[in-house]
Structure formats: C-alpha cells, structure tokens
C-alpha cells in the first residue's frame, strides 16, 4: 500500500489481482480495477504530490512488469512495461525531489532506476551487486549527505546477517548547493492535527529548505504547495506555437503579387553594359563616388529599394534568372542597384581562374616534392643493394676458405694413416 501526499487517499494491491483506491475516511474502497495478471505479489507506490501511481507485478508468463496509472480515471497511461523474467518481487520506491523511480528486486542484487518525464519512465542506469537482498528501504530526502551530492540512500538486508548502505551520488564537481537536485523536501512536522484530519480537512506537510541544512544551520520550514499535474504542462507549450504561426500567415500575400512586365531587349543590354563598366580596370577607380555606386555596397541597395515601387524593389529577389527591370522614371542613379542579379556571372570567371591557378600550383608543388622523395629513396635503395652484394661476396669467400681447410685436413689425416701403417 502507499499513501497520497496529503494523506487523504491510499492505493493498495492484493493477491486477487485488483488495484484499489481507498478514501481512508470511508469503510469501502472508492475505486477498484484489474491490476497485473500474474499470480505473484504486486506492489504500488504513490508518486509524491502527482496524481500518478506506479505499480510492479507479473504477467501471465511470469515476466516482471511496470505500469503507470492515472488516479482520475484509474487506468494505465501506457501499456505494461516488461522488465525481465526474474521470479523475485520488484519493490518500487519514489524520489519526489529528482523525479526518479527505484526498482529493487527481492532475491537479486540489482537496483535499477528510471526518470519520470512526460508521463513516461525513462531508464537511466542500474546498481549491480553479487549479494542478493531480502528487503530494501530508502531514507527521507532530509537525511542524505548534501555536501557529497548524494541524491538517495538505501539500506538492504543481506542474508539476514547484516544491513548494507547504498548511496546514489550525482557526478558533479561543483562545491556549492545544487538547487536543481535538492528542491524543498518534506520535513518531520505534520500538516494537520488528528482532529482536523478526522474533520475532513486535507493539507500537505511543511517542507524544509535544504539550503539551510547545507549551510549547517537550523532547518527552515515553509508551507507545502501541491505540484501541478503533468497533463497541465502540455497545453502550456501550445500557445507559443500559435504565436509563432500568426506572423507568418501574411507573408505569402505580398509574394504572390511580385511580378511586373518583362523588360525589353534594349533595357537589358543597357543594364548589362552598365554593370560591365563597373568591373572594368580603370586607373581612376579609387574615387569615392565610384565606390559609393558599386553594386557590392549593401547599404546602397537598401536605399535603392526604398525609392521605386515595391514591384521593382522585389523583382531581383524573386526572379534571379530574368534580367532586372529598369524603371521608367528619369532617375538613372537609382536604377543602377537593381541589376545586382547579373553580378555573379561577371565576377565568377576571374575568381574561378584564380582558384584553379592556386590549385594547380599546389598540385605542382606536391608533385615536385614527391619526385624528390622518390629520387632520394632510389639512391638509398642503390646503396643498400651495393652493401648486400659486398656481403654476399664476403660470405662466398669465407665459404671457399672453409672448404679448402676441410680438404687440407682430410689430406693430412690420410698421410698420418699411411705413416702409421
């Protein structure tokens, strides 16, 4: 069984495969539904101040399962999650500070833990041990070592002989107080008196600011506040999405009307000639007036777009393949920034030729370097072959001298035998 945060409800599991929700001030169960289908024991834990309950049990095939229940409808949010095929009962423990669910198996030495997020359990890691546990218990959050970044501590019984502590520590190097993993925790003071509780009142117990415990001072208490349901967080995300879509709706309307009459051949020739004259190599190209009229100056383009009608200003941005349209007004300086669409074909050739030359020069230098290394290696190979030949000749001479010595020894031995005879 497991109590709710304010002590008004209780959830239980039993051998008849039923999950029951109790109003503890009444004599009968408020709700009753079918739980896990397995014949073995199942366990339940209330997930702190959330309106959710986590249960562990077995399937018909004796596979261990994990389930998440909604208290409002008393239905599973997702299907039963299969854990493994071990026969030991899985004991759930909930940590409201880090939103983690710990599952300790009875008869094995493993403790796996999940993170609760968006109504789902995300597997994090697993504590493994060779010693099987008969039972496991977690201490309250106010009892962990805050200076060692300990987020949870469990005690397990090993073979009914001793109790082993297990610490779960967050791997952090920061020395200060970590408020994200140490939110306010439930203290030891009650939220209501017995008389008020029997009168039908509900309240959360006061909480402790763990920062005061970290500073080694007196615990600071404040009134507990209920957490919002996780379902309410989903609609909070939808309004920003609508706000982002609204300013994008009027954009297609001006784009559809951006099309003017096509320019004549004379106008296109004159515009191309004007652009080509800007990139010609002149001696007096350093004047400030020519620099101000250059098509590479972006501020001048912005000024030129403001003077004509919107059709002429947006024509080069929508159709870059067509030649720009020259305005019919008698202001030639304002019409010059419009042919910026023909800028890439005029300037691309010299840049491409320079890049090709640089790449060719690099290739030539690499080839020369390779030729040098090959010639040096060939010289070394020649030297090595000469040394090998000299060694071979010396070895041949030594073998010849050895054969002559053997022949001389045989002759001397034959002469000695003759003399003896």
Tab-separated table of C-alpha atoms in Angstrom:
chain	number	residue	atom	x	y	z
A	1	UNK	CA	0.000	0.000	0.000
A	2	UNK	CA	1.030	3.640	-0.429
A	3	UNK	CA	-0.387	6.945	0.837
A	4	UNK	CA	-1.005	10.120	-1.125
A	5	UNK	CA	0.979	13.246	-0.280
A	6	UNK	CA	-1.819	14.886	1.729
A	7	UNK	CA	-2.890	11.647	3.452
A	8	UNK	CA	-6.459	11.622	2.109
A	9	UNK	CA	-6.172	8.638	-0.263
A	10	UNK	CA	-4.420	5.294	-0.278
A	11	UNK	CA	-3.699	2.775	-3.036
A	12	UNK	CA	-3.342	-0.973	-2.402
A	13	UNK	CA	-2.626	-4.169	-4.324
A	14	UNK	CA	-3.670	-7.677	-3.295
A	15	UNK	CA	-3.459	-11.310	-4.356
A	16	UNK	CA	-6.840	-11.145	-6.119
A	17	UNK	CA	-5.075	-9.112	-8.881
A	18	UNK	CA	-7.049	-5.954	-8.008
A	19	UNK	CA	-5.828	-2.387	-7.670
A	20	UNK	CA	-7.917	-0.441	-5.163
A	21	UNK	CA	-8.108	3.259	-4.384
A	22	UNK	CA	-9.261	3.997	-0.853
A	23	UNK	CA	-10.725	7.059	0.791
A	24	UNK	CA	-9.337	6.293	4.221
A	25	UNK	CA	-12.222	8.040	5.996
A	26	UNK	CA	-14.666	5.509	4.479
A	27	UNK	CA	-15.044	1.781	5.100
A	28	UNK	CA	-15.141	0.662	1.444
A	29	UNK	CA	-12.816	1.155	-1.496
A	30	UNK	CA	-13.652	4.169	-3.640
A	31	UNK	CA	-12.422	2.583	-6.907
A	32	UNK	CA	-11.404	-0.926	-7.908
A	33	UNK	CA	-9.858	-2.100	-11.205
A	34	UNK	CA	-7.932	-5.083	-12.522
A	35	UNK	CA	-4.189	-4.876	-11.982
A	36	UNK	CA	-1.374	-7.141	-13.126
A	37	UNK	CA	-2.485	-10.519	-14.452
A	38	UNK	CA	0.230	-12.581	-12.767
A	39	UNK	CA	-0.434	-14.760	-9.741
A	40	UNK	CA	2.537	-13.431	-7.750
A	41	UNK	CA	2.584	-10.398	-5.493
A	42	UNK	CA	2.435	-6.881	-6.902
A	43	UNK	CA	3.475	-3.602	-5.292
A	44	UNK	CA	2.298	0.025	-5.635
A	45	UNK	CA	3.796	3.412	-4.778
A	46	UNK	CA	2.166	6.840	-4.864
A	47	UNK	CA	4.371	9.236	-6.840
A	48	UNK	CA	4.594	12.037	-4.283
A	49	UNK	CA	2.393	15.052	-4.981
A	50	UNK	CA	1.493	13.879	-8.500
A	51	UNK	CA	-1.837	12.224	-9.270
A	52	UNK	CA	0.009	9.158	-10.527
A	53	UNK	CA	0.655	5.685	-9.118
A	54	UNK	CA	3.375	3.251	-10.201
A	55	UNK	CA	2.841	-0.481	-9.794
A	56	UNK	CA	5.058	-3.525	-10.276
A	57	UNK	CA	3.808	-7.048	-10.817
A	58	UNK	CA	3.876	-10.056	-13.107
A	59	UNK	CA	2.262	-11.047	-16.386
A	60	UNK	CA	0.645	-14.378	-17.220
A	61	UNK	CA	4.046	-15.616	-18.406
A	62	UNK	CA	5.645	-14.623	-15.065
A	63	UNK	CA	7.505	-11.640	-16.570
A	64	UNK	CA	8.078	-8.712	-14.238
A	65	UNK	CA	6.152	-5.596	-15.305
A	66	UNK	CA	5.994	-1.873	-14.551
A	67	UNK	CA	2.847	0.236	-15.023
A	68	UNK	CA	1.859	3.908	-14.623
A	69	UNK	CA	-1.709	4.695	-13.515
A	70	UNK	CA	-3.810	7.861	-13.655
A	71	UNK	CA	-5.682	8.351	-10.385
A	72	UNK	CA	-8.508	10.323	-12.018
A	73	UNK	CA	-9.580	7.513	-14.352
A	74	UNK	CA	-7.666	4.700	-12.617
A	75	UNK	CA	-6.383	3.448	-15.981
A	76	UNK	CA	-2.895	2.749	-17.246
A	77	UNK	CA	-1.415	5.631	-19.234
A	78	UNK	CA	0.610	3.260	-21.428
A	79	UNK	CA	0.789	-0.493	-21.752
A	80	UNK	CA	2.515	-2.611	-19.139
A	81	UNK	CA	6.294	-2.324	-19.496
A	82	UNK	CA	8.079	-5.696	-19.348
A	83	UNK	CA	11.269	-5.567	-17.264
A	84	UNK	CA	12.720	-9.107	-17.167
A	85	UNK	CA	11.885	-12.726	-16.337
A	86	UNK	CA	13.264	-12.904	-12.779
A	87	UNK	CA	10.931	-14.507	-10.255
A	88	UNK	CA	11.604	-12.106	-7.366
A	89	UNK	CA	9.082	-9.426	-6.397
A	90	UNK	CA	10.048	-5.926	-7.597
A	91	UNK	CA	9.835	-3.266	-4.862
A	92	UNK	CA	9.213	0.333	-6.096
A	93	UNK	CA	10.488	3.472	-4.322
A	94	UNK	CA	9.712	7.034	-5.447
A	95	UNK	CA	12.010	10.076	-5.005
A	96	UNK	CA	9.945	13.235	-5.395
A	97	UNK	CA	12.992	15.536	-5.471
A	98	UNK	CA	14.710	14.066	-8.516
A	99	UNK	CA	11.517	12.527	-10.002
A	100	UNK	CA	13.169	9.101	-10.083
A	101	UNK	CA	11.635	5.672	-9.513
A	102	UNK	CA	13.878	2.992	-7.978
A	103	UNK	CA	13.055	-0.693	-8.511
A	104	UNK	CA	14.749	-3.194	-6.196
A	105	UNK	CA	14.266	-6.884	-6.871
A	106	UNK	CA	13.750	-9.253	-3.972
A	107	UNK	CA	16.230	-12.111	-4.266
A	108	UNK	CA	18.656	-10.354	-6.623
A	109	UNK	CA	21.274	-7.678	-6.008
A	110	UNK	CA	20.227	-5.155	-8.668
A	111	UNK	CA	18.505	-1.794	-8.212
A	112	UNK	CA	17.509	-0.067	-11.439
A	113	UNK	CA	16.185	3.481	-11.570
A	114	UNK	CA	14.038	5.406	-14.042
A	115	UNK	CA	13.304	9.103	-14.583
A	116	UNK	CA	9.678	10.215	-14.799
A	117	UNK	CA	9.126	12.691	-17.640
A	118	UNK	CA	6.072	13.445	-19.815
A	119	UNK	CA	4.096	10.568	-18.296
A	120	UNK	CA	6.803	8.058	-19.202
A	121	UNK	CA	9.565	6.228	-17.363
A	122	UNK	CA	12.978	6.718	-18.984
A	123	UNK	CA	15.587	4.131	-17.991
A	124	UNK	CA	18.730	5.730	-16.512
A	125	UNK	CA	21.063	3.105	-15.056
A	126	UNK	CA	21.305	0.122	-12.708
A	127	UNK	CA	23.126	-0.684	-9.481
A	128	UNK	CA	24.505	-4.237	-9.561
A	129	UNK	CA	25.728	-6.364	-6.675
A	130	UNK	CA	26.613	-10.009	-6.137
A	131	UNK	CA	24.849	-10.118	-2.765
A	132	UNK	CA	21.072	-10.708	-3.042
A	133	UNK	CA	18.776	-8.540	-0.945
A	134	UNK	CA	15.895	-9.742	1.207
A	135	UNK	CA	14.496	-6.252	1.700
A	136	UNK	CA	15.293	-2.624	0.825
A	137	UNK	CA	14.383	0.699	2.438
A	138	UNK	CA	15.134	4.329	1.445
A	139	UNK	CA	15.693	7.144	3.937
A	140	UNK	CA	13.897	10.509	3.584
A	141	UNK	CA	15.476	13.237	1.494
A	142	UNK	CA	16.405	15.277	4.547
A	143	UNK	CA	18.818	12.527	5.641
A	144	UNK	CA	21.128	12.411	2.591
A	145	UNK	CA	24.622	13.921	2.537
A	146	UNK	CA	24.181	17.211	0.658
A	147	UNK	CA	27.910	18.018	0.564
A	148	UNK	CA	28.729	14.733	-1.207
A	149	UNK	CA	25.987	15.286	-3.853
A	150	UNK	CA	24.105	12.242	-2.545
A	151	UNK	CA	20.627	12.182	-4.082
A	152	UNK	CA	19.365	8.984	-2.407
A	153	UNK	CA	20.455	6.377	0.133
A	154	UNK	CA	19.100	2.868	0.545
A	155	UNK	CA	19.675	0.130	3.118
A	156	UNK	CA	19.360	-3.518	2.114
A	157	UNK	CA	19.401	-6.668	4.232
A	158	UNK	CA	21.895	-9.312	3.061
A	159	UNK	CA	21.132	-12.944	4.008
A	160	UNK	CA	19.614	-11.840	7.330
A	161	UNK	CA	23.154	-11.226	8.616
A	162	UNK	CA	23.893	-7.527	8.099
A	163	UNK	CA	22.494	-4.323	6.578
A	164	UNK	CA	24.413	-2.689	3.730
A	165	UNK	CA	24.047	1.041	2.871
A	166	UNK	CA	23.887	2.034	-0.811
A	167	UNK	CA	24.488	5.665	-1.820
A	168	UNK	CA	23.366	7.184	-5.125
A	169	UNK	CA	25.624	10.181	-5.844
A	170	UNK	CA	25.322	12.693	-8.690
A	171	UNK	CA	28.676	13.023	-10.539
A	172	UNK	CA	29.241	16.762	-10.125
A	173	UNK	CA	32.347	18.772	-9.284
A	174	UNK	CA	30.608	21.928	-8.090
A	175	UNK	CA	31.096	22.598	-4.393
A	176	UNK	CA	28.084	24.848	-3.839
A	177	UNK	CA	24.490	23.934	-3.145
A	178	UNK	CA	22.758	22.231	-6.100
A	179	UNK	CA	19.187	23.521	-6.055
A	180	UNK	CA	18.117	21.531	-9.128
A	181	UNK	CA	18.665	18.163	-7.442
A	182	UNK	CA	17.791	19.350	-3.922
A	183	UNK	CA	14.358	21.015	-4.066
A	184	UNK	CA	12.431	21.557	-0.807
A	185	UNK	CA	11.791	18.222	0.912
A	186	UNK	CA	9.111	17.025	3.307
A	187	UNK	CA	10.077	17.568	6.924
A	188	UNK	CA	9.114	15.853	10.152
A	189	UNK	CA	6.275	18.215	11.121
A	190	UNK	CA	2.652	17.237	10.368
A	191	UNK	CA	0.446	19.315	8.110
A	192	UNK	CA	-2.706	18.816	10.208
A	193	UNK	CA	-3.682	17.662	13.640
A	194	UNK	CA	-5.648	14.445	14.110
A	195	UNK	CA	-8.823	16.365	14.934
A	196	UNK	CA	-8.650	18.429	11.749
A	197	UNK	CA	-7.913	15.320	9.680
A	198	UNK	CA	-10.925	13.414	11.059
A	199	UNK	CA	-12.988	16.514	10.366
A	200	UNK	CA	-12.275	16.066	6.645
A	201	UNK	CA	-9.516	18.617	6.127
A	202	UNK	CA	-6.538	17.920	3.849
A	203	UNK	CA	-3.148	19.631	3.770
A	204	UNK	CA	0.384	18.913	2.647
A	205	UNK	CA	3.055	18.641	5.349
A	206	UNK	CA	5.507	21.550	5.722
A	207	UNK	CA	8.710	21.343	3.727
A	208	UNK	CA	12.341	22.014	4.600
A	209	UNK	CA	14.599	24.295	2.610
A	210	UNK	CA	17.617	22.023	2.115
A	211	UNK	CA	19.824	25.079	1.573
A	212	UNK	CA	19.588	25.767	5.311
A	213	UNK	CA	20.646	22.174	6.024
A	214	UNK	CA	23.528	22.529	3.574
A	215	UNK	CA	24.725	25.626	5.457
A	216	UNK	CA	24.695	23.541	8.676
A	217	UNK	CA	22.048	25.725	10.287
A	218	UNK	CA	18.586	25.177	11.696
A	219	UNK	CA	16.124	23.712	9.148
A	220	UNK	CA	13.859	26.378	7.654
A	221	UNK	CA	10.230	25.226	7.274
A	222	UNK	CA	7.582	26.666	4.980
A	223	UNK	CA	4.105	25.608	3.920
A	224	UNK	CA	3.931	22.843	1.332
A	225	UNK	CA	2.377	23.563	-2.049
A	226	UNK	CA	0.892	20.924	-4.321
A	227	UNK	CA	2.573	20.356	-7.649
A	228	UNK	CA	0.572	20.810	-10.846
A	229	UNK	CA	-0.491	17.709	-12.732
A	230	UNK	CA	1.822	16.725	-15.570
A	231	UNK	CA	-1.074	16.913	-18.048
A	232	UNK	CA	-1.420	20.671	-17.497
A	233	UNK	CA	2.102	21.230	-18.790
A	234	UNK	CA	1.129	20.113	-22.305
A	235	UNK	CA	-1.295	22.985	-23.161
A	236	UNK	CA	1.243	25.495	-21.840
A	237	UNK	CA	3.505	24.661	-24.751
A	238	UNK	CA	0.824	25.130	-27.429
A	239	UNK	CA	0.261	28.940	-27.123
A	240	UNK	CA	3.841	29.853	-28.163
A	241	UNK	CA	3.418	27.679	-31.239
A	242	UNK	CA	0.304	29.627	-32.235
A	243	UNK	CA	2.010	32.954	-31.698
A	244	UNK	CA	4.846	31.949	-33.988
A	245	UNK	CA	2.477	30.858	-36.763
A	246	UNK	CA	0.369	34.034	-36.776
A	247	UNK	CA	3.037	36.494	-38.092
A	248	UNK	CA	3.962	34.027	-40.825
A	249	UNK	CA	0.447	33.977	-42.349
A	250	UNK	CA	0.539	37.440	-44.022
A	251	UNK	CA	3.898	36.738	-45.673
A	252	UNK	CA	2.581	34.816	-48.715
A	253	UNK	CA	0.222	37.648	-49.757
A	254	UNK	CA	2.836	40.222	-50.932
A	255	UNK	CA	4.910	37.468	-52.553
A	256	UNK	CA	2.070	36.450	-54.853
A	257	UNK	CA	1.825	39.998	-56.281
A	258	UNK	CA	5.565	40.387	-57.002
A	259	UNK	CA	5.578	40.180	-60.779
A	260	UNK	CA	5.908	43.109	-63.219
A	261	UNK	CA	6.211	43.489	-67.007
A	262	UNK	CA	9.260	41.830	-68.537
A	263	UNK	CA	11.999	44.299	-69.616
A	264	UNK	CA	12.740	44.939	-73.271
A	265	UNK	CA	15.944	43.806	-75.026
A	266	UNK	CA	17.341	47.335	-75.149
A	267	UNK	CA	16.873	47.842	-71.425
A	268	UNK	CA	18.577	44.532	-70.628
A	269	UNK	CA	21.540	45.346	-72.892
A	270	UNK	CA	21.978	48.767	-71.313
A	271	UNK	CA	21.816	47.318	-67.790
A	272	UNK	CA	24.425	44.649	-68.607
A	273	UNK	CA	26.674	47.298	-70.145
A	274	UNK	CA	26.383	49.446	-67.024
A	275	UNK	CA	27.349	46.518	-64.814
A	276	UNK	CA	30.288	45.555	-67.031
A	277	UNK	CA	31.607	49.122	-66.964
A	278	UNK	CA	31.805	48.993	-63.171
A	279	UNK	CA	34.149	45.993	-63.161
A	280	UNK	CA	36.438	47.317	-65.898
A	281	UNK	CA	40.078	48.017	-64.878
A	282	UNK	CA	40.340	51.841	-64.799
A	283	UNK	CA	43.081	53.949	-63.300
A	284	UNK	CA	40.598	56.302	-61.607
A	285	UNK	CA	38.659	53.515	-59.897
A	286	UNK	CA	39.714	54.636	-56.407
A	287	UNK	CA	37.388	57.620	-56.236
A	288	UNK	CA	34.798	57.720	-53.518
A	289	UNK	CA	31.891	58.326	-55.931
A	290	UNK	CA	32.552	55.072	-57.847
A	291	UNK	CA	32.855	53.180	-54.587
A	292	UNK	CA	29.550	54.563	-53.436
A	293	UNK	CA	27.805	53.451	-56.656
A	294	UNK	CA	29.268	49.909	-56.600
A	295	UNK	CA	26.775	47.049	-56.537
A	296	UNK	CA	28.804	45.345	-53.758
A	297	UNK	CA	27.783	48.053	-51.268
A	298	UNK	CA	24.722	46.671	-49.469
A	299	UNK	CA	23.527	49.971	-47.952
A	300	UNK	CA	23.206	51.454	-51.446
A	301	UNK	CA	20.983	48.521	-52.443
A	302	UNK	CA	18.762	49.170	-49.443
A	303	UNK	CA	18.386	52.842	-50.408
A	304	UNK	CA	17.615	51.914	-53.995
A	305	UNK	CA	14.840	49.573	-52.887
A	306	UNK	CA	13.024	52.264	-50.937
A	307	UNK	CA	12.715	54.799	-53.782
A	308	UNK	CA	10.921	52.762	-56.515
A	309	UNK	CA	7.636	50.937	-56.223
A	310	UNK	CA	7.517	47.590	-54.388
A	311	UNK	CA	7.340	45.724	-57.709
A	312	UNK	CA	10.742	46.976	-58.852
A	313	UNK	CA	12.385	46.551	-55.450
A	314	UNK	CA	11.396	42.879	-55.007
A	315	UNK	CA	11.796	41.720	-58.620
A	316	UNK	CA	15.530	40.799	-58.342
A	317	UNK	CA	14.901	38.797	-55.113
A	318	UNK	CA	12.138	36.639	-56.608
A	319	UNK	CA	13.451	36.055	-60.133
A	320	UNK	CA	17.205	35.933	-60.386
A	321	UNK	CA	17.259	34.206	-63.776
A	322	UNK	CA	15.427	37.075	-65.576
A	323	UNK	CA	17.272	40.316	-66.326
A	324	UNK	CA	16.321	43.110	-63.909
A	325	UNK	CA	13.761	45.641	-64.945
A	326	UNK	CA	14.838	49.220	-65.407
A	327	UNK	CA	12.397	51.777	-64.020
A	328	UNK	CA	10.677	54.137	-66.424
A	329	UNK	CA	11.453	57.176	-64.273
A	330	UNK	CA	14.175	59.606	-65.329
A	331	UNK	CA	16.498	58.766	-62.419
A	332	UNK	CA	19.389	56.656	-63.746
A	333	UNK	CA	21.383	56.592	-60.463
A	334	UNK	CA	18.511	54.869	-58.573
A	335	UNK	CA	18.063	52.202	-61.262
A	336	UNK	CA	21.725	51.090	-61.093
A	337	UNK	CA	21.488	48.949	-57.902
A	338	UNK	CA	18.710	46.806	-59.457
A	339	UNK	CA	20.973	44.818	-61.892
A	340	UNK	CA	22.668	43.122	-58.915
A	341	UNK	CA	21.285	39.798	-60.175
A	342	UNK	CA	23.763	39.826	-63.077
A	343	UNK	CA	26.707	40.290	-60.692
A	344	UNK	CA	27.715	36.598	-60.244
A	345	UNK	CA	28.285	35.758	-63.975
A	346	UNK	CA	30.549	38.804	-64.447
A	347	UNK	CA	32.775	38.270	-61.418
A	348	UNK	CA	32.733	34.493	-61.187
A	349	UNK	CA	35.244	33.931	-64.026
A	350	UNK	CA	38.270	35.742	-62.525
A	351	UNK	CA	37.668	34.219	-59.082
A	352	UNK	CA	37.354	30.743	-60.568
A	353	UNK	CA	40.504	31.184	-62.674
A	354	UNK	CA	42.478	32.329	-59.626
A	355	UNK	CA	41.246	29.355	-57.609
A	356	UNK	CA	42.165	26.989	-60.440
A	357	UNK	CA	45.636	28.502	-60.676
A	358	UNK	CA	46.183	28.184	-56.945
A	359	UNK	CA	45.073	24.557	-57.004
A	360	UNK	CA	47.364	23.824	-59.993
A	361	UNK	CA	50.317	25.426	-58.224
A	362	UNK	CA	49.645	23.330	-55.143
A	363	UNK	CA	49.464	20.171	-57.252
A	364	UNK	CA	52.748	21.046	-58.992
A	365	UNK	CA	54.500	21.645	-55.675
A	366	UNK	CA	53.216	18.319	-54.358
A	367	UNK	CA	54.434	16.507	-57.477
A	368	UNK	CA	57.885	18.082	-57.182
A	369	UNK	CA	58.080	17.074	-53.536
A	370	UNK	CA	57.090	13.515	-54.414
A	371	UNK	CA	59.730	13.368	-57.172
A	372	UNK	CA	62.404	14.492	-54.713
A	373	UNK	CA	61.405	11.896	-52.163
A	374	UNK	CA	61.319	9.170	-54.834
A	375	UNK	CA	64.816	10.089	-56.088
A	376	UNK	CA	66.187	10.097	-52.535
A	377	UNK	CA	64.600	6.730	-51.852
A	378	UNK	CA	66.029	5.292	-55.095
A	379	UNK	CA	69.528	6.443	-54.075
A	380	UNK	CA	69.140	4.782	-50.699
A	381	UNK	CA	67.925	1.601	-52.377
A	382	UNK	CA	71.008	1.598	-54.628
A	383	UNK	CA	73.301	1.974	-51.638
A	384	UNK	CA	71.569	-0.868	-49.842
A	385	UNK	CA	71.832	-3.182	-52.866
A	386	UNK	CA	75.580	-2.446	-53.123
A	387	UNK	CA	76.078	-3.285	-49.473
A	388	UNK	CA	74.132	-6.518	-49.925
A	389	UNK	CA	76.360	-7.505	-52.880
A	390	UNK	CA	79.541	-6.912	-50.859
A	391	UNK	CA	78.170	-9.006	-48.012
A	392	UNK	CA	77.330	-11.810	-50.421
A	393	UNK	CA	80.870	-11.771	-51.870
A	394	UNK	CA	82.410	-11.906	-48.398
A	395	UNK	CA	80.191	-14.805	-47.441
A	396	UNK	CA	81.222	-16.661	-50.632
A	397	UNK	CA	84.930	-16.139	-49.922
A	398	UNK	CA	84.558	-17.388	-46.386
A	399	UNK	CA	82.729	-20.481	-47.615
A	400	UNK	CA	85.525	-21.177	-50.109
A	401	UNK	CA	88.249	-20.847	-47.463
A	402	UNK	CA	86.333	-23.239	-45.220
A	403	UNK	CA	86.103	-25.838	-47.988
A	404	UNK	CA	89.864	-25.589	-48.660
A	405	UNK	CA	90.606	-26.015	-44.963
A	406	UNK	CA	88.443	-29.140	-44.839
A	407	UNK	CA	90.252	-30.596	-47.850
A	408	UNK	CA	93.658	-29.865	-46.302
A	409	UNK	CA	92.618	-31.573	-43.057
A	410	UNK	CA	91.482	-34.667	-44.940
A	411	UNK	CA	94.836	-34.857	-46.774
A	412	UNK	CA	96.775	-34.606	-43.508
A	413	UNK	CA	94.678	-37.323	-41.915
A	414	UNK	CA	95.294	-39.649	-44.887
A	415	UNK	CA	99.087	-39.052	-44.666
A	416	UNK	CA	99.046	-39.851	-40.939
A	417	UNK	CA	97.284	-43.135	-41.600
A	418	UNK	CA	99.870	-44.061	-44.237
A	419	UNK	CA	102.732	-43.295	-41.881
A	420	UNK	CA	101.166	-45.385	-39.119
A	421	UNK	CA	100.613	-48.310	-41.434
